[in-house]
Short mmCIF file of C-alpha atoms in Angstrom, two decimals:
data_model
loop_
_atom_site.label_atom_id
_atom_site.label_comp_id
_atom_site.label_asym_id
_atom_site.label_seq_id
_atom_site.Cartn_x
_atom_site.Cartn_y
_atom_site.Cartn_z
CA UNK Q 1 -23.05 60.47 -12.32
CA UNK Q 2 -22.18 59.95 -9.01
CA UNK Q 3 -25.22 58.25 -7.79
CA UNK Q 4 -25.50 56.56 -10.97
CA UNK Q 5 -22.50 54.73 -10.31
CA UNK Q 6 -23.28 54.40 -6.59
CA UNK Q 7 -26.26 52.49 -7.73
CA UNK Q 8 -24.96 50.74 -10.03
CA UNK Q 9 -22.26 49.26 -7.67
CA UNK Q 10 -25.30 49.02 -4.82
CA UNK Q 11 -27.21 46.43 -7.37
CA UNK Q 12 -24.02 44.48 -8.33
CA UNK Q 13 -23.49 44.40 -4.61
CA UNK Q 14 -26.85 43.17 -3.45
CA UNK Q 15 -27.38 40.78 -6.46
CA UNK Q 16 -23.73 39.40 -4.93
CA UNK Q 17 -25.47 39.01 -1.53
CA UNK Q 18 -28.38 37.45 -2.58
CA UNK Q 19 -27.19 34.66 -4.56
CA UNK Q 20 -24.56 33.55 -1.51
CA UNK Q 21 -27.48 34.02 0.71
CA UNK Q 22 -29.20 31.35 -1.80
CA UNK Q 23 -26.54 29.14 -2.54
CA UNK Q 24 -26.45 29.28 2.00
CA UNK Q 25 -30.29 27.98 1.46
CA UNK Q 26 -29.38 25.49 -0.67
CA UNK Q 27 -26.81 24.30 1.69
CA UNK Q 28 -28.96 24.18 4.42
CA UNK Q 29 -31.81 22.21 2.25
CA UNK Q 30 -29.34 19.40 1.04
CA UNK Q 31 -28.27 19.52 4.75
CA UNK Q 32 -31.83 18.61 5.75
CA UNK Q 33 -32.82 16.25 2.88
CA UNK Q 34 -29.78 14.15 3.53
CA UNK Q 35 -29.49 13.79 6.78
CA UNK Q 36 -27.88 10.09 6.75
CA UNK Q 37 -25.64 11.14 4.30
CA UNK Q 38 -23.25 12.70 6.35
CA UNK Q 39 -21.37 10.29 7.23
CA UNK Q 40 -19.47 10.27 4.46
CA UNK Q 41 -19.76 13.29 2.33
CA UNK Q 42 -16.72 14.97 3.58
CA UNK Q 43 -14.01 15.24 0.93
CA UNK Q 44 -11.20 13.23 1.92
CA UNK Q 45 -12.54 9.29 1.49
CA UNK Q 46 -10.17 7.17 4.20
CA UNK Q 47 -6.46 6.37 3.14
CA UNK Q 48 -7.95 3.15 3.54
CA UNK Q 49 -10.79 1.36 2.06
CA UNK Q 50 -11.83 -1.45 0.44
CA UNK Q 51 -14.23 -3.35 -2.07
CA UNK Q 52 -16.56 -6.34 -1.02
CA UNK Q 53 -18.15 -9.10 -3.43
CA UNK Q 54 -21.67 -8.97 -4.38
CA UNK Q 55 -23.63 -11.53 -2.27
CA UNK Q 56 -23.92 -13.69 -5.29
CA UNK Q 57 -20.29 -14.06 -6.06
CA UNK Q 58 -20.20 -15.35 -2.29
CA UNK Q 59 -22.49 -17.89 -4.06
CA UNK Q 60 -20.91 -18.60 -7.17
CA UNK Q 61 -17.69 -18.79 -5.58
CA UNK Q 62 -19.47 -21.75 -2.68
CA UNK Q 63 -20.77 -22.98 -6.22
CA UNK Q 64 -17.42 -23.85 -8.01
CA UNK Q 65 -16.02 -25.09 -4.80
CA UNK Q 66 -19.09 -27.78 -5.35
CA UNK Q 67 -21.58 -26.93 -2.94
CA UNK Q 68 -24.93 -28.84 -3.66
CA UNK Q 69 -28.18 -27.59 -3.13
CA UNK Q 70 -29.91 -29.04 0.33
CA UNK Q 71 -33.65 -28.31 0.57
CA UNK Q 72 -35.04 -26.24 3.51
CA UNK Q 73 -31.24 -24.92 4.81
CA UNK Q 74 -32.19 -21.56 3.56
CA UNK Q 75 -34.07 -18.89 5.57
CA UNK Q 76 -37.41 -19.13 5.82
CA UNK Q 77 -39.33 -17.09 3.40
CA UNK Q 78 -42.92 -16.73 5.51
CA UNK Q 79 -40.13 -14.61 8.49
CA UNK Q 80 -39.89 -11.45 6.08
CA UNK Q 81 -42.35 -10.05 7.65
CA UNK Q 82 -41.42 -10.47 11.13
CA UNK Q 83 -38.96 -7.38 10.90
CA UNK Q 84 -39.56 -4.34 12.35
CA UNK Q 85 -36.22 -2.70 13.67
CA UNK Q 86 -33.97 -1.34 10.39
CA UNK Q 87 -30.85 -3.19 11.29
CA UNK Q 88 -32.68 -6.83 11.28
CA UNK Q 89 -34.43 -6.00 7.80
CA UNK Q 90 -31.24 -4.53 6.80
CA UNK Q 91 -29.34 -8.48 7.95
CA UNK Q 92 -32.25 -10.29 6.77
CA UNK Q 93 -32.63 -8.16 3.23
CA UNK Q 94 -28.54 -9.77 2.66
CA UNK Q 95 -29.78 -13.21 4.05
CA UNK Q 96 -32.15 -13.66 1.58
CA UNK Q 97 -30.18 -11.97 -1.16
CA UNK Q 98 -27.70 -15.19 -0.50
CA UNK Q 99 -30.50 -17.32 -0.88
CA UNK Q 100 -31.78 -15.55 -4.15
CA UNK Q 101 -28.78 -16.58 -5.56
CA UNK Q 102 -27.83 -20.06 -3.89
CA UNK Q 103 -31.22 -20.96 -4.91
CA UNK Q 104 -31.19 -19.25 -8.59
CA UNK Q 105 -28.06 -20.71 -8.98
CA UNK Q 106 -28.92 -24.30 -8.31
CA UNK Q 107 -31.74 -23.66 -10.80
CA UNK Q 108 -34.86 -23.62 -8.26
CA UNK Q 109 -36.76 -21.13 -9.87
CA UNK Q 110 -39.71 -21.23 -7.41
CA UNK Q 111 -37.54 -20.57 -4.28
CA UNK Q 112 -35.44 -17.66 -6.20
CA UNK Q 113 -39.02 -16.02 -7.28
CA UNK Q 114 -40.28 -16.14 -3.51
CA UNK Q 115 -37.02 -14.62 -1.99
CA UNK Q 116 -37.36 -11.77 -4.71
CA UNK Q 117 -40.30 -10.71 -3.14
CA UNK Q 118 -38.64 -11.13 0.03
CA UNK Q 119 -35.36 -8.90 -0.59
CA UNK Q 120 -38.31 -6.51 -2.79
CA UNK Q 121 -40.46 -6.40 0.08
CA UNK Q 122 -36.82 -4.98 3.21
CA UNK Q 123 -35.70 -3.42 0.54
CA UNK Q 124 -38.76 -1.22 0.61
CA UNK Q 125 -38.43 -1.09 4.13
CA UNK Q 126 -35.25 0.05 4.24
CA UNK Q 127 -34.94 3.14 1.96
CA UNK Q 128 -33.95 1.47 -0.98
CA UNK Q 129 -37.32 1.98 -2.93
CA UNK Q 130 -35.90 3.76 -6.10
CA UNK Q 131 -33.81 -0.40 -6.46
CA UNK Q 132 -36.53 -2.02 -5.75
CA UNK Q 133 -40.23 -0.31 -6.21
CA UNK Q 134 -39.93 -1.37 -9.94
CA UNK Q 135 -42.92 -3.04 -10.82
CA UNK Q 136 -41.63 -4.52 -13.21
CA UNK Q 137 -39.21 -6.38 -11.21
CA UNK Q 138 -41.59 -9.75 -10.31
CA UNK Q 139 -42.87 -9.95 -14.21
CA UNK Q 140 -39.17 -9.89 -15.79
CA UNK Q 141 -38.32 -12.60 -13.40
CA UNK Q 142 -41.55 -15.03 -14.17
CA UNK Q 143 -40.55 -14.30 -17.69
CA UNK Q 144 -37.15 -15.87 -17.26
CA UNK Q 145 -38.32 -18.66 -14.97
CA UNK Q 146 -37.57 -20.89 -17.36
CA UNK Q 147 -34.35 -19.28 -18.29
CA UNK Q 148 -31.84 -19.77 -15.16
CA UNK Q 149 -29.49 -16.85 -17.37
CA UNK Q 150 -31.78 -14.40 -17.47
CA UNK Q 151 -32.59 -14.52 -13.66
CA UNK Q 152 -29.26 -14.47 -13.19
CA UNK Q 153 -28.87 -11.47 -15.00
CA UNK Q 154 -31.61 -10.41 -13.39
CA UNK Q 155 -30.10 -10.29 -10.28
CA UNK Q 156 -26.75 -8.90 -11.06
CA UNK Q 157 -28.68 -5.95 -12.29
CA UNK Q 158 -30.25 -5.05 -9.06
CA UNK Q 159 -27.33 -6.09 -7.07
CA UNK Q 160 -25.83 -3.22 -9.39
CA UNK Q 161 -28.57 -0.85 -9.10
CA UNK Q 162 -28.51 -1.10 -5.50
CA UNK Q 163 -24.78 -0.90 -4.66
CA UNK Q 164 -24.68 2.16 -6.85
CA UNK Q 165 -27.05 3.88 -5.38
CA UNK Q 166 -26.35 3.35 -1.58
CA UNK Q 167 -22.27 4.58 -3.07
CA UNK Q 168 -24.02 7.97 -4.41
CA UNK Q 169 -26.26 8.79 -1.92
CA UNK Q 170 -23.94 8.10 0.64
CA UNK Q 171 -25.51 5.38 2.12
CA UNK Q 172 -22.77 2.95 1.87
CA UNK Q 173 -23.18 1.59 5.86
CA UNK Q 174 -25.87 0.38 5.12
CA UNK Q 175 -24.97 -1.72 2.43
CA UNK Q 176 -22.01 -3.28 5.08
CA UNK Q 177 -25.14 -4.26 7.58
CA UNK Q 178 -26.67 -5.55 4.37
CA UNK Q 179 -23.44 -7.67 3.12
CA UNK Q 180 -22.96 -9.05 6.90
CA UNK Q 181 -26.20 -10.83 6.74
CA UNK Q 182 -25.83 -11.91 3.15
CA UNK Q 183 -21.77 -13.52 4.48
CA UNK Q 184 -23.34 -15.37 7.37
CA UNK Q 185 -25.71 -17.05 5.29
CA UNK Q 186 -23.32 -18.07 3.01
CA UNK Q 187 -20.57 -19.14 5.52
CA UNK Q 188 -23.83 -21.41 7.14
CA UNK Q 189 -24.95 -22.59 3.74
CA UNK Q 190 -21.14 -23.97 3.11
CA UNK Q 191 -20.08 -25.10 6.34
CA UNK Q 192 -23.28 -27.05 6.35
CA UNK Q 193 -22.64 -28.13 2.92
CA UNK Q 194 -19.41 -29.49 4.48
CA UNK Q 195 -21.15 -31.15 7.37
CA UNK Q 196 -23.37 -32.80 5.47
CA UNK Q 197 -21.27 -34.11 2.52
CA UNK Q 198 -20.30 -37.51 2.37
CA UNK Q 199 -17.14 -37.28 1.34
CA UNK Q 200 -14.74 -34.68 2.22
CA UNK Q 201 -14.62 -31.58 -0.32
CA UNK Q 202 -11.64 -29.85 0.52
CA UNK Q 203 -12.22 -27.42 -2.08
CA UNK Q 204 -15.24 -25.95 0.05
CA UNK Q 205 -13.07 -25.62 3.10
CA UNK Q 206 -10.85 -23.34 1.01
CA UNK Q 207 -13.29 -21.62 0.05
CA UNK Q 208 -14.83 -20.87 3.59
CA UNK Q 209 -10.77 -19.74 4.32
CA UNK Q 210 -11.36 -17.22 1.62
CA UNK Q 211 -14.62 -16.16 2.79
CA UNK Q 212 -13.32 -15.35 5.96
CA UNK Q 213 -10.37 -13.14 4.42
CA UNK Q 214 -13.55 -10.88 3.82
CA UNK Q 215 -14.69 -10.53 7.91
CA UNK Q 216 -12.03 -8.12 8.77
CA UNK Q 217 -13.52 -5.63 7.11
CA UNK Q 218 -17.25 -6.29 7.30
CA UNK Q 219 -16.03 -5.48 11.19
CA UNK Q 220 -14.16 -2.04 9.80
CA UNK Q 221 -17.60 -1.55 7.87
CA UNK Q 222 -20.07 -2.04 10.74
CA UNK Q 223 -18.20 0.68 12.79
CA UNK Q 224 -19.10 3.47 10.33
CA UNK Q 225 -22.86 2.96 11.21
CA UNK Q 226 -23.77 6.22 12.38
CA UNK Q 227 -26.53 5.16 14.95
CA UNK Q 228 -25.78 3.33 18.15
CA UNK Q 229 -27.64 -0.20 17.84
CA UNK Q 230 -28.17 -3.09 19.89
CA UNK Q 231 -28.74 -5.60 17.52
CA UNK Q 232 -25.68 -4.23 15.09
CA UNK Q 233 -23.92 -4.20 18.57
CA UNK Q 234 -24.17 -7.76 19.35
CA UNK Q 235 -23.65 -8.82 15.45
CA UNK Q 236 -20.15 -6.98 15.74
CA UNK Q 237 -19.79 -9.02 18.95
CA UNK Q 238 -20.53 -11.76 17.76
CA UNK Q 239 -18.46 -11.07 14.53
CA UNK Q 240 -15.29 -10.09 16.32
CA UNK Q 241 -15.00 -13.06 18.38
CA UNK Q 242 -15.10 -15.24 15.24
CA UNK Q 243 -12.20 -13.21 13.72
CA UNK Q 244 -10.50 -13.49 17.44
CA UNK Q 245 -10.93 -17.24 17.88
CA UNK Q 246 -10.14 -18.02 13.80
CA UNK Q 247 -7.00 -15.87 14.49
CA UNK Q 248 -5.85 -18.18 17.21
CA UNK Q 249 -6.83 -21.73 14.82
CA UNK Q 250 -3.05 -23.00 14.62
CA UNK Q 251 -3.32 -23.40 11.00
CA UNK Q 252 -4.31 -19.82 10.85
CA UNK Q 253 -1.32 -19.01 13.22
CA UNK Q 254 1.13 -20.82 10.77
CA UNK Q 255 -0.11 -20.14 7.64
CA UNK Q 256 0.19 -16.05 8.54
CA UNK Q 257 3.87 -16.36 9.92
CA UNK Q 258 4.71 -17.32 6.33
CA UNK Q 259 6.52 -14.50 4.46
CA UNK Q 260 3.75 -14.72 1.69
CA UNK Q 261 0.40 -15.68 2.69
CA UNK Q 262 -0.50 -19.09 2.10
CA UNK Q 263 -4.59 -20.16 2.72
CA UNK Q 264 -5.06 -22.44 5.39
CA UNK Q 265 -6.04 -25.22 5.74
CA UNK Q 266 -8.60 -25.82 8.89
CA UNK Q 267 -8.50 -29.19 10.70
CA UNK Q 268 -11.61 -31.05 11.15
CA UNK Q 269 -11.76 -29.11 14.96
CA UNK Q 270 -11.02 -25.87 14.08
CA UNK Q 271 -14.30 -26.37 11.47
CA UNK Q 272 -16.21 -27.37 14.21
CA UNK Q 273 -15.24 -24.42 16.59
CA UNK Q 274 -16.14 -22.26 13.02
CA UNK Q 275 -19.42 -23.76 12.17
CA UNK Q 276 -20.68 -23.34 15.75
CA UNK Q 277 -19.96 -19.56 15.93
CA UNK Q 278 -21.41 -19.17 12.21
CA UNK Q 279 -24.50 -20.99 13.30
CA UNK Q 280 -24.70 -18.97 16.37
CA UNK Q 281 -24.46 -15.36 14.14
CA UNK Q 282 -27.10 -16.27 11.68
CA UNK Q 283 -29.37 -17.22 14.60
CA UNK Q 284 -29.16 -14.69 16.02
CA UNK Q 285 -29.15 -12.43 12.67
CA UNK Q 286 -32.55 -14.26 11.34
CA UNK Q 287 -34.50 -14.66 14.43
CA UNK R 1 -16.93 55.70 -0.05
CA UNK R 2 -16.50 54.55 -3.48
CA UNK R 3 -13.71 52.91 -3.30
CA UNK R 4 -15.14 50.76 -0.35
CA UNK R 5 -18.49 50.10 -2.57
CA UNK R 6 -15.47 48.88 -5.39
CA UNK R 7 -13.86 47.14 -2.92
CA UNK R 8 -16.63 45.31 -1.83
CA UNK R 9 -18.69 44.16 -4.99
CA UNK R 10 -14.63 42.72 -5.89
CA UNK R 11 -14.53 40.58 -3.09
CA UNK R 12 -17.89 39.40 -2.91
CA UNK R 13 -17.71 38.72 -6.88
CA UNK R 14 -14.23 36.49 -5.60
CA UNK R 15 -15.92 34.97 -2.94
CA UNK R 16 -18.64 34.28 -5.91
CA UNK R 17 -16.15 33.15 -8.07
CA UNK R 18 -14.11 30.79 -5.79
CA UNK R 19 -17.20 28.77 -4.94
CA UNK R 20 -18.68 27.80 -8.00
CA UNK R 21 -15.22 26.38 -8.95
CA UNK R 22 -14.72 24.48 -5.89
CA UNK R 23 -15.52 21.01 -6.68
CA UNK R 24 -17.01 19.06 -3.85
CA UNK R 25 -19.13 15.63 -4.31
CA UNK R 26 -22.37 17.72 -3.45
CA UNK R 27 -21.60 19.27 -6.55
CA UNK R 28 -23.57 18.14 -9.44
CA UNK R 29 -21.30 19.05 -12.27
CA UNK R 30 -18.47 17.16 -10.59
CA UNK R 31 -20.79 14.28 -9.55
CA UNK R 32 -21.95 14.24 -13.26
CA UNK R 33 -17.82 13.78 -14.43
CA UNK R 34 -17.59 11.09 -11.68
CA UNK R 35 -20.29 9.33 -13.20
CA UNK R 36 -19.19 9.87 -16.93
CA UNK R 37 -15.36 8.45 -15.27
CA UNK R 38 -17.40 5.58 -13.72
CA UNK R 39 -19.36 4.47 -16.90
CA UNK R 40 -16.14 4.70 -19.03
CA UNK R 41 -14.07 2.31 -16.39
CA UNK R 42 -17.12 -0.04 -16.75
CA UNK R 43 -16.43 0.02 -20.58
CA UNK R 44 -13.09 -0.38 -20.03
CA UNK R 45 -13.38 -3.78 -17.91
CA UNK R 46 -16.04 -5.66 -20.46
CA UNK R 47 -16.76 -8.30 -21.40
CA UNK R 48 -16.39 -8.78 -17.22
CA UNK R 49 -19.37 -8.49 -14.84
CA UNK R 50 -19.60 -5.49 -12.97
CA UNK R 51 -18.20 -6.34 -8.85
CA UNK R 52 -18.12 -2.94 -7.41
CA UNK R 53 -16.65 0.49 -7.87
CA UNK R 54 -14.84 2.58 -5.27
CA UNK R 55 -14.85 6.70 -5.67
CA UNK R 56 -11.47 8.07 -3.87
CA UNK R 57 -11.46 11.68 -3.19
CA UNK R 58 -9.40 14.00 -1.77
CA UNK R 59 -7.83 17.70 -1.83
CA UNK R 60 -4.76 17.87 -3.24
CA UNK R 61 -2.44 19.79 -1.50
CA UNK R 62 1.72 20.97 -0.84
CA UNK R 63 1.97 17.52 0.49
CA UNK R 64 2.09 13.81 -1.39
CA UNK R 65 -0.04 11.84 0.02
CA UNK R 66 -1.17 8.21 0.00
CA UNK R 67 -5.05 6.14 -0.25
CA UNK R 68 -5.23 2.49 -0.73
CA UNK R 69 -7.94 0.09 -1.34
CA UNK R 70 -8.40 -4.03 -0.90
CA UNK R 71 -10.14 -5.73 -3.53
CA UNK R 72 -11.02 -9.16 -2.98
CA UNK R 73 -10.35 -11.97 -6.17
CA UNK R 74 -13.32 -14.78 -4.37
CA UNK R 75 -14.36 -16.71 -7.43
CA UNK R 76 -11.49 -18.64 -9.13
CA UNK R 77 -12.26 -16.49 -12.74
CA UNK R 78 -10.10 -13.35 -14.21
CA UNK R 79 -10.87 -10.30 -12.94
CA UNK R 80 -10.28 -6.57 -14.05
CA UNK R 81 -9.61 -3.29 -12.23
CA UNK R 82 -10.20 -0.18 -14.44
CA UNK R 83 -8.84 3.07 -12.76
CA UNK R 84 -9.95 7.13 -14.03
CA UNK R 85 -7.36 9.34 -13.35
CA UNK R 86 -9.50 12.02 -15.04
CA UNK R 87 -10.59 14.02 -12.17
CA UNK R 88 -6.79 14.55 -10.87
CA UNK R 89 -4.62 16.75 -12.32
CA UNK R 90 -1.51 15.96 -9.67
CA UNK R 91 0.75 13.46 -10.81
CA UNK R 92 -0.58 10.18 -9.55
CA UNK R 93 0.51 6.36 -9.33
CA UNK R 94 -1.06 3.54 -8.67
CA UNK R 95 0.61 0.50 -7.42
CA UNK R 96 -0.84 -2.95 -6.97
CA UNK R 97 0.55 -5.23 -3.74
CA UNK R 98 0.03 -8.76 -2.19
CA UNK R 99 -0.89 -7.11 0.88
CA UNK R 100 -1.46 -4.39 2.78
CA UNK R 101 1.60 -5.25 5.31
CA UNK R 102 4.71 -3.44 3.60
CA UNK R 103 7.11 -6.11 5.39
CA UNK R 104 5.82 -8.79 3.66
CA UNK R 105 4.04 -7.50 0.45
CA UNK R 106 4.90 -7.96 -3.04
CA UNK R 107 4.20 -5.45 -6.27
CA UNK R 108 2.64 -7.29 -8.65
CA UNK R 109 1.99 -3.81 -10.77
CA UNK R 110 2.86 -0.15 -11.03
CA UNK R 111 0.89 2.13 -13.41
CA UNK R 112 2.52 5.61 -13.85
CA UNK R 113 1.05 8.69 -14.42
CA UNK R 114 -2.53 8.08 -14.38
CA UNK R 115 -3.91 11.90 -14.26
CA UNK R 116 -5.88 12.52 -17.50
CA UNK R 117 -6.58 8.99 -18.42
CA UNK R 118 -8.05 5.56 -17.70
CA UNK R 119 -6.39 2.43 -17.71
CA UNK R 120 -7.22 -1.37 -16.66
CA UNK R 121 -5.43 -3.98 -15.47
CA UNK R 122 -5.96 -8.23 -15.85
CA UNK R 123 -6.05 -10.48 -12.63
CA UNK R 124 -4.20 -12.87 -15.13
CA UNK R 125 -1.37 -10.50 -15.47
CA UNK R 126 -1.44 -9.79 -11.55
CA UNK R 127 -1.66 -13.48 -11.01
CA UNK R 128 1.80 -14.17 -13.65
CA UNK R 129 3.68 -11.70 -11.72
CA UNK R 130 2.77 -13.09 -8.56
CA UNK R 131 3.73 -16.46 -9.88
CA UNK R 132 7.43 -15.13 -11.17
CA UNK R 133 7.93 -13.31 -8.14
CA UNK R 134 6.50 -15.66 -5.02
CA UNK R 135 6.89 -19.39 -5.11
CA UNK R 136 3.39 -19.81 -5.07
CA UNK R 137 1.10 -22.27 -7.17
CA UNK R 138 -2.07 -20.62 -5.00
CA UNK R 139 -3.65 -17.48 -6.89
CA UNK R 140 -4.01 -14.31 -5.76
CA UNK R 141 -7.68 -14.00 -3.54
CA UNK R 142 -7.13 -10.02 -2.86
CA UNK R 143 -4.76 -7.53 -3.72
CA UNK R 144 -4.19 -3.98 -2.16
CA UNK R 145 -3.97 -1.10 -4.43
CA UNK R 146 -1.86 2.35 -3.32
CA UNK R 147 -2.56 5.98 -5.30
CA UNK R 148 0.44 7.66 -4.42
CA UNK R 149 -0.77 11.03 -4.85
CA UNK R 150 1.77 13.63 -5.74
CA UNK R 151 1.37 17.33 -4.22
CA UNK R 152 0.20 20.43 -6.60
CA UNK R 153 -2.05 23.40 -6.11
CA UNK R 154 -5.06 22.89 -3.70
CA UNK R 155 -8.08 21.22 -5.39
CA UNK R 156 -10.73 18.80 -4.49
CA UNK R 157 -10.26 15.46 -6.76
CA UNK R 158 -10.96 11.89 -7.08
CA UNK R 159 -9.61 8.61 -8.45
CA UNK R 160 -12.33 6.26 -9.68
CA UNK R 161 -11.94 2.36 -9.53
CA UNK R 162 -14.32 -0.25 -11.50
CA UNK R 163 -13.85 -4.06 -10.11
CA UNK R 164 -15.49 -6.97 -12.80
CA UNK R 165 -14.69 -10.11 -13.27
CA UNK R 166 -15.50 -12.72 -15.79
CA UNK R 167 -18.59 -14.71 -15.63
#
């Protein structure tokens, strides 16, 4: 009876010890697939955090302000290809998502259909192949050419698709080096929108102001990417001394001394001073 | 000796035990509640576009404790916040500000008791508040939301948080 029992409490015992010695595997296994992941798959998320716009509501939000559509401002579609470090395809793949939507937006179906295959082609390229290997992806959007809605809708849904599944695989930083490129094309395409205007559309300078609420933490962001990189290096440079020098604007400086924070609004210098450091970022971002 | 062999297959089976209940975002039954929380908050903001969604977790412990996230207001539309409390069983709040800085901010919004349920909140009543409360004729472009997370028995949770807006 004795060694019956024994046993019995032997096989209980070693079934115990092999299924933690399995559910270690496992461990290490998801350890090894996901690699990149760690950054943020500890429990506790940050006690602070935040939510950024899709890059087409940067667009939509340009759009209402009354930006017009100015032929050959956007990023040239034939450079896609010219991309070989992660971080540039990662800048350029939110470049051209800006210009997906500036140009879907303003109803130029050709342009929006060519940088599809653009953000199709880095998103490939940079990991995000169950977004955008669909094959489908180029055929739904040449049967909505005619139907500015539908591409539209189009877009939203992979802008959807592919914030969701950078948030569950834990590959959120990448989506910030992503959303950096697709701001500094926007910021360019309004300020030049201002610059080249006629008449003076306050409205759009607002809107810039709000746009640059946003760069505080698109800097916070860029810090949580895990590998050490030259070109994300000088971005955040370049990105930081933006923040520094709009910080110091005197409209900025009055409008934040305010109990309640009131937009500013920019003079006609303090533009300037902008729009030269936002054309200096995006060349550097897209060359 | 077999007392020891009892003793041991109890504390392995606890160790057994303890684990599979531990909830961790590796963990595909809690990931798969997450999800469900996430999908239901989407619901809960339509007919609005979906803007992004932000997963909180964290272990609750003796201690209250405190997460906050800024959600930006760009386009000049309504938008809607839809909060899950489902995956926290501590007594939670969630209070919506002006700003981050707590010299200068103002609450536009407090919702009480949000463990067990979901709930959603209108830029337009955020924006009537604001209004009331600021001499302002400028809408809100951001606000900054606080969990204020009271303390209860150890346990991994989360807060989920769906951000639309109308097209």
């Amino acid at each position: 009876m004795n060694i019956v029992i024994k046993n019995k409490f032997t096989f209980i015992l070693l079934c115990n010890l092999f299924f933690l010695s399995c559910s270690g595997e496992n461990k290490n296994v998801d350890k090894e697939v996901k690699v990149e992941a760690q950054v943020e798959n500890t429990f506790n998320s940050d006690d602070y955090d935040f939510v950024l716009p899709q890059p087409i509501s940067l667009a939509k939000a340009f759009q209402a302000s009354g930006l017009s559509y100015h032929p050959n401002l956007t990023h040239d579609v034939s450079k896609k290809d010219k991309y070989f470090d992660k971080v540039k395809q990662l800048l350029n793949l939110g470049v051209y998502s800006t210009d997906l939507a500036y140009s879907a937006i303003n109803e130029h179906a050709n342009e929006a259909r060519a940088y599809l295959k653009a953000i199709q082609l880095l998103g490939n390229q940079v990991g995000l192949k169950p977004v955008f290997s669909d094959k489908d992806l180029i055929d739904r959007f040449d049967k909505s050419l005619n139907n500015m809605e539908s591409v539209e809708e189009l877009i939203y849904e992979i802008q959807e698709r592919s914030e969701e599944y950078m948030q569950d695989n834990d590959l959120r930083y990448l989506s910030i080096v992503q959303f950096s490129g697709a701001w500094s094309e926007g910021m360019y395409l309004g300020i030049k929108d201002i610059e080249l205007s006629k008449e003076k559309n306050e409205k759009m300078s607002v809107t810039v102001v709000d746009q640059m609420n946003l760069l505080k933490n698109i800097i916070k962001g860029l810090s949580t990417y895990p590998n050490s990189d030259t070109v994300l290096k000088n971005v955040n440079k370049k990105l930081n001394q933006i923040l520094t020098e709009y910080n110091e604007f005197e409209s900025v400086k009055k409008s934040t001394s305010n109990d309640v924070f009131v937009s500013p609004v920019l003079t006609d210098s303090e533009l300037k001073k902008l729009s030269l450091m936002i054309y200096e970022l995006r060349t550097f971002i897209i060359q | 000796m077999k007392n020891i062999y009892l003793t041991l297959v109890l504390f392995f089976s606890l160790v057994l035990l303890l684990s599979s209940t531990i909830s961790e975002p590796g963990d595909p039954a809690f990931n798969a509640r997450i999800n469900t929380y996430k999908h239901e908050c989407k619901q809960l903001i339509k007919p609005a576009r979906y803007e992004g969604s932000r997963v909180t977790f964290y272990t609750a412990s003796k201690n209250s404790q405190k997460k906050s996230i800024e959600t930006y207001f760009l386009m000049d539309t309504e938008y809607r916040i839809a909060f899950s409390g489902k995956e926290s069983s501590v007594k939670l709040n969630v209070e919506i500000y002006t700003s981050m800085d707590p010299e200068k901010r103002v609450l536009l919004k407090e919702i009480k008791n949000l463990q067990g349920k979901n709930t959603s909140v209108s830029s337009i009543e955020l924006n009537k508040v604001f209004h009331k409360k600021v001499n302002q004729t400028d809408r809100l472009k951001s606000v900054y939301i606080e969990y204020k997370i009271e303390g209860g028995n150890e346990k991994n949770e989360a807060i989920v948080m769906v951000l639309g807006f109308m097209d």
